Coordinates of C-alpha atoms in Angstrom, one line a residue:
M430 CA 0.4 0.3 0.6
N431 CA 1.3 3.4 0.1
L432 CA 1.3 4.6 3.4
I433 CA 1.2 8.4 5.2
F434 CA 2.7 6.9 8.8
M435 CA 1.9 9.6 11.8
G436 CA 3.8 8.5 15.4
T437 CA 5.4 9.9 17.8
P438 CA 7.5 8.2 20.6
A439 CA 9.4 5.0 20.8
F440 CA 6.2 3.0 20.6
A441 CA 5.3 3.9 17.3
V442 CA 9.2 2.8 15.8
P443 CA 8.4 -1.2 16.1
S444 CA 5.1 -0.2 13.8
L445 CA 6.8 2.5 10.4
R446 CA 9.5 -0.7 10.6
K447 CA 7.4 -3.7 10.0
L448 CA 5.6 -1.2 7.2
I449 CA 8.9 -0.6 5.3
A450 CA 10.5 -4.5 6.0
A451 CA 7.1 -5.4 4.7
G452 CA 7.1 -3.7 2.0
H453 CA 4.8 -0.7 2.1
R454 CA 5.5 3.0 0.8
I455 CA 5.9 5.7 2.7
Q456 CA 5.0 8.4 1.0
A457 CA 5.9 10.9 4.5
V458 CA 5.6 10.5 8.1
F459 CA 4.6 12.8 10.3
T460 CA 5.8 13.4 14.4
Q461 CA 6.0 16.2 16.8
P462 CA 8.5 18.8 16.4
D463 CA 12.2 18.1 18.0
K464 CA 12.0 19.1 22.1
P465 CA 14.2 20.3 24.7
V466 CA 14.7 16.4 26.7
G467 CA 17.4 16.5 30.3
R468 CA 18.6 18.5 32.4
K469 CA 20.6 20.4 29.7
Q470 CA 17.5 20.5 27.8
V471 CA 19.5 19.2 24.3
I472 CA 16.7 19.8 21.9
T473 CA 16.0 15.8 20.5
P474 CA 14.4 14.3 17.7
P475 CA 11.6 12.4 18.3
P476 CA 12.5 7.9 18.2
V477 CA 10.1 8.2 14.5
K478 CA 11.7 11.0 13.5
V479 CA 15.2 9.7 13.9
C480 CA 14.3 6.0 12.5
A481 CA 12.4 7.3 9.4
L482 CA 15.4 9.7 8.5
E483 CA 17.7 5.9 8.9
H484 CA 15.7 5.2 6.3
G485 CA 15.6 8.3 3.6
L486 CA 12.0 8.8 4.0
T487 CA 10.2 12.4 4.2
V488 CA 9.6 13.6 7.8
Y489 CA 7.0 16.4 8.8
Q490 CA 7.1 18.1 12.1
P491 CA 3.9 20.7 11.9
L492 CA 3.4 22.5 14.7
K493 CA -0.5 22.2 14.0
I494 CA -2.6 20.6 12.0
K495 CA -6.4 22.4 12.5
T496 CA -5.5 25.5 10.8
A497 CA -6.4 25.8 7.0
E498 CA -2.5 26.5 6.1
A499 CA -1.5 22.9 7.5
R500 CA -5.2 21.7 5.5
A501 CA -4.3 23.2 2.1
E502 CA -0.4 22.2 2.4
F503 CA -0.9 18.4 2.9
E504 CA -4.6 17.3 2.5
P505 CA -3.4 16.9 -1.6
L506 CA -1.0 14.7 0.2
F507 CA -3.1 12.4 1.9
Q508 CA -5.3 12.2 -0.7
Q509 CA -2.8 10.5 -2.3
V510 CA -2.2 7.5 -0.2
D511 CA -4.1 3.9 0.7
A512 CA -4.2 5.2 4.4
G513 CA -2.7 7.1 7.6
I514 CA -1.4 4.8 9.9
I515 CA -1.6 6.4 13.4
A516 CA 0.6 4.5 16.5
A517 CA 0.7 7.6 19.5
Y518 CA 1.1 10.5 17.1
G519 CA 0.1 12.7 20.3
R520 CA -2.8 14.9 18.4
I521 CA -6.1 14.6 17.3
L522 CA -6.4 14.6 14.2
P523 CA -9.2 16.5 11.9
D524 CA -12.2 15.3 10.0
W525 CA -11.1 16.7 7.2
M526 CA -7.0 14.6 7.2
L527 CA -9.0 11.4 8.6
G528 CA -11.3 10.8 5.7
A529 CA -8.4 11.7 2.7
P530 CA -7.2 8.2 2.3
R531 CA -8.8 5.5 0.0
L532 CA -9.5 3.8 3.7
G533 CA -9.2 6.0 5.4
C534 CA -6.4 6.3 8.8
I535 CA -6.1 3.6 11.1
N536 CA -4.9 3.5 14.4
V537 CA -2.7 1.4 16.6
H538 CA -3.9 1.8 20.2
S539 CA -1.9 -0.5 23.1
S540 CA -5.4 -1.9 25.0
I541 CA -8.5 -4.3 24.6
L542 CA -10.8 -1.7 22.8
P543 CA -12.8 -0.5 23.8
K544 CA -11.6 -0.7 27.8
Y545 CA -8.7 2.4 28.2
R546 CA -9.9 4.5 25.9
G547 CA -7.6 7.5 25.9
A548 CA -3.9 9.4 26.0
A549 CA -2.2 6.3 28.5
P550 CA -4.1 3.2 28.0
I551 CA -0.8 0.7 29.4
N552 CA 0.1 2.6 32.5
W553 CA -3.8 2.8 33.8
A554 CA -4.4 -1.0 32.6
I555 CA -1.8 -1.3 35.4
V556 CA -2.5 1.0 37.8
Q557 CA -6.5 -0.6 37.6
G558 CA -4.9 -4.0 38.2
E559 CA -5.1 -5.9 34.9
T560 CA -4.1 -9.3 34.3
E561 CA -4.6 -9.0 30.7
T562 CA -4.3 -6.4 27.9
G563 CA -3.3 -6.3 24.5
V564 CA -3.4 -3.8 21.6
T565 CA -6.5 -3.0 19.0
I566 CA -6.0 -2.1 15.6
M567 CA -9.0 0.8 14.3
Q568 CA -10.8 2.5 12.0
M569 CA -10.3 5.7 13.2
D570 CA -13.0 8.9 13.5
V571 CA -14.1 11.5 15.2
G572 CA -14.7 10.2 18.4
M573 CA -11.5 9.7 21.0
D574 CA -10.4 5.9 19.9
T575 CA -13.9 5.1 19.0
G576 CA -14.2 3.5 15.6
D577 CA -14.4 0.5 14.5
I578 CA -12.3 -2.7 15.4
L579 CA -10.0 -4.5 12.5
R580 CA -7.9 -6.6 14.7
Q581 CA -7.3 -6.9 18.7
D582 CA -4.8 -9.0 19.8
T583 CA -3.8 -10.0 23.8
T584 CA -1.2 -10.8 26.7
A585 CA -0.7 -11.1 29.8
I586 CA 0.3 -8.6 31.6
G587 CA 3.1 -10.2 35.1
A588 CA 2.5 -10.0 38.0
T589 CA 6.4 -7.3 38.9
E590 CA 5.5 -5.7 34.5
T591 CA 6.0 -1.9 35.4
A592 CA 4.3 0.4 32.7
E593 CA 8.0 0.4 30.9
Q594 CA 8.8 -3.3 30.7
L595 CA 5.5 -3.7 29.1
T596 CA 4.9 -0.7 26.8
P597 CA 7.5 -2.3 24.3
R598 CA 6.0 -6.0 24.2
L599 CA 2.5 -4.2 23.0
A600 CA 4.3 -2.0 20.7
E601 CA 5.8 -4.8 18.9
L602 CA 2.8 -6.8 19.1
G603 CA 0.9 -3.7 17.6
A604 CA 3.3 -3.7 14.5
S605 CA 2.9 -7.4 14.1
L606 CA -1.1 -7.9 13.5
L607 CA -0.5 -4.0 11.8
I608 CA 1.0 -5.9 9.3
E609 CA -1.4 -8.4 9.6
T610 CA -4.5 -6.6 9.3
L611 CA -3.4 -4.1 6.1
A612 CA -2.7 -7.7 4.5
G613 CA -6.4 -8.8 5.8
I614 CA -7.6 -5.4 4.2
E615 CA -5.8 -6.3 0.3
R616 CA -7.7 -9.8 0.6
S617 CA -11.1 -8.3 2.1
K618 CA -10.7 -10.5 4.7
I619 CA -11.5 -8.0 7.5
T620 CA -14.8 -7.4 8.7
P621 CA -15.1 -4.4 11.0
Q622 CA -16.8 -4.6 14.3
K623 CA -18.6 -2.1 16.2
Q624 CA -17.2 -1.1 19.9
N625 CA -19.7 -1.8 22.7
E626 CA -20.1 1.4 24.2
A627 CA -21.7 0.4 27.6
E628 CA -17.8 -1.3 28.1
A629 CA -16.2 1.5 27.2
T630 CA -13.5 3.1 29.9
Y631 CA -11.4 6.0 29.7
A632 CA -7.2 5.8 30.6
P633 CA -6.7 9.9 30.9
M634 CA -2.9 11.6 30.3
L635 CA -1.3 11.7 33.2
K636 CA -0.6 14.1 35.6
R637 CA 2.8 14.5 37.9
E638 CA -0.2 15.2 40.7
D639 CA -1.6 11.4 40.0
G640 CA 1.7 10.5 41.4
L641 CA 1.2 11.3 45.5
V642 CA 0.8 8.8 47.5
D643 CA -2.3 7.8 49.0
W644 CA -1.3 6.1 51.8
T645 CA -5.5 4.8 52.8
L646 CA -5.2 2.7 49.3
S647 CA -4.4 -0.5 49.9
A648 CA -0.7 -1.7 49.3
T649 CA -1.6 -3.9 46.4
Q650 CA -2.9 -0.5 45.0
L651 CA -0.5 1.7 46.0
Y652 CA 1.8 -1.8 44.3
N653 CA -0.3 -1.4 40.8
R654 CA -0.1 2.4 40.7
L655 CA 4.1 2.3 41.6
R656 CA 4.1 -0.1 38.5
G657 CA 2.0 1.5 36.3
F658 CA 3.9 5.1 36.6
T659 CA 7.0 4.4 36.4
P660 CA 8.3 6.2 35.1
F661 CA 6.5 8.3 34.9
P662 CA 5.1 10.3 36.9
G663 CA 6.9 7.9 39.9
C664 CA 5.3 7.4 42.6
Y665 CA 5.9 10.2 45.8
T666 CA 5.2 11.0 49.0
L667 CA 6.2 14.3 52.0
L668 CA 8.5 13.5 55.0
H669 CA 9.1 16.2 56.9
E670 CA 7.9 17.8 54.3
Q671 CA 9.7 16.7 52.1
R672 CA 9.2 15.1 49.0
L673 CA 10.5 11.4 49.0
E674 CA 10.2 8.6 45.5
I675 CA 9.5 5.5 45.9
V676 CA 11.1 2.9 43.8
A677 CA 10.7 0.0 44.8
A678 CA 8.9 -1.8 47.1
T679 CA 6.2 -4.7 48.2
A680 CA 3.2 -5.1 49.3
E681 CA 2.4 -6.9 52.2
A682 CA -0.2 -7.9 55.0
H683 CA -0.4 -5.3 57.9
T684 CA -2.2 -6.6 61.1
G685 CA -2.0 -3.9 63.4
D686 CA -4.0 -0.3 63.9
A687 CA -2.0 2.2 63.0
A688 CA -2.9 4.4 60.8
P689 CA -2.9 4.7 57.4
G690 CA 1.2 6.5 56.8
T691 CA 2.3 5.6 59.3
I692 CA 6.1 3.8 59.6
V693 CA 5.6 0.6 61.7
E694 CA 8.5 -1.5 61.3
I695 CA 12.0 -0.3 60.4
A696 CA 14.2 -3.2 59.3
K697 CA 17.6 -3.0 58.2
D698 CA 17.1 -3.0 54.3
S699 CA 13.1 -1.9 54.1
F700 CA 11.0 0.2 56.8
A701 CA 7.0 -0.5 56.6
V702 CA 4.8 2.5 55.9
A703 CA 0.7 1.0 57.4
C704 CA -2.0 1.9 54.2
G705 CA -5.6 1.2 54.1
H706 CA -7.4 -2.0 53.9
G707 CA -4.8 -4.1 56.4
S708 CA -1.8 -3.8 54.2
Q709 CA 1.4 -2.3 54.4
L710 CA 3.9 -0.9 52.2
R711 CA 7.3 -2.4 52.6
L712 CA 10.1 0.4 50.5
T713 CA 13.3 -0.8 49.9
Q714 CA 14.6 2.0 47.2
V715 CA 13.7 5.7 47.6
Q716 CA 14.8 8.8 45.8
P717 CA 15.1 11.5 48.3
A718 CA 14.8 14.9 47.3
G719 CA 17.8 16.1 44.9
K720 CA 19.2 12.7 45.2
K721 CA 20.2 10.1 43.6
V722 CA 17.9 6.7 43.7
M723 CA 19.7 4.4 46.9
A724 CA 18.9 1.6 48.7
V725 CA 16.4 2.2 52.0
H726 CA 19.7 0.5 53.6
D727 CA 21.4 3.6 52.8
F728 CA 18.6 5.8 53.1
L729 CA 18.2 5.0 56.7
N730 CA 21.3 6.2 57.5
G731 CA 21.2 9.3 57.3
A732 CA 17.4 9.9 57.7
K733 CA 17.2 8.8 61.6
L734 CA 13.7 7.5 60.8
Q735 CA 10.9 6.4 63.7
V736 CA 8.6 4.0 64.0
G737 CA 5.5 6.1 64.6
T738 CA 6.6 8.8 61.7
K739 CA 3.7 9.7 59.3
L740 CA 4.4 10.3 56.1
G741 CA 2.2 12.4 53.6

């Protein structure tokens, strides 16, 4: 097929690579503009741009795609291709762009739709304690991930798997399913399926404040949030009014009556904090404000914690 590819982060790269390897002709790649990254704010191209340039593809990085100027510039290009392929592009597409290609625009979404529509489906699936997730190849419409389902595939979520670990697995799964779906479309073997609106859930974009620990939740819920919010926004609490990042922890049962957020045990290389629902979270790795990640054994040498100290 003649295609336009639209994607930005590392999640989208396997899809672009497999489209190229499968022999599809990529007429253009659209991705987000280069951005400053890290403490030194080095201007850095998105992973999809790097991949596209490695393959000699034409790259566009428009600041806006919903203006009259953008439509005048890009609509003729979209009208020349069979389909637009979208994988975590990072912007909502205008109506004219969705309808311009012969087959419309096809999205690689990292959940089993209609569950977890939105910007952060991998993270929220883990946070909600799901044991299975997957990818959906869908026909895009004007709604937020509401289009017809073309193909789906599932995979188990490991008990200790983080969003950072799960994302590349789903990227590869989605890329392979995308190639199978396009082959099926070419052979007229794909029957689009409407989504069941009654089963729809949403996965909103993550915010920094999502990482603030609510100690009234159960330790298992907090452990799931730690997995789902790694690497961003992470999970943090306050110790003596200073931010303390929780980097590694485990959930345990707790039989005492300490209030949630209270340190109930201090060991050589860990300390436990009371949580809601008769549970406690045992912290083994933390990052104090302004310092590097450290084992709790090293943290305790300087922190002088006491049982009964309240966090949060």
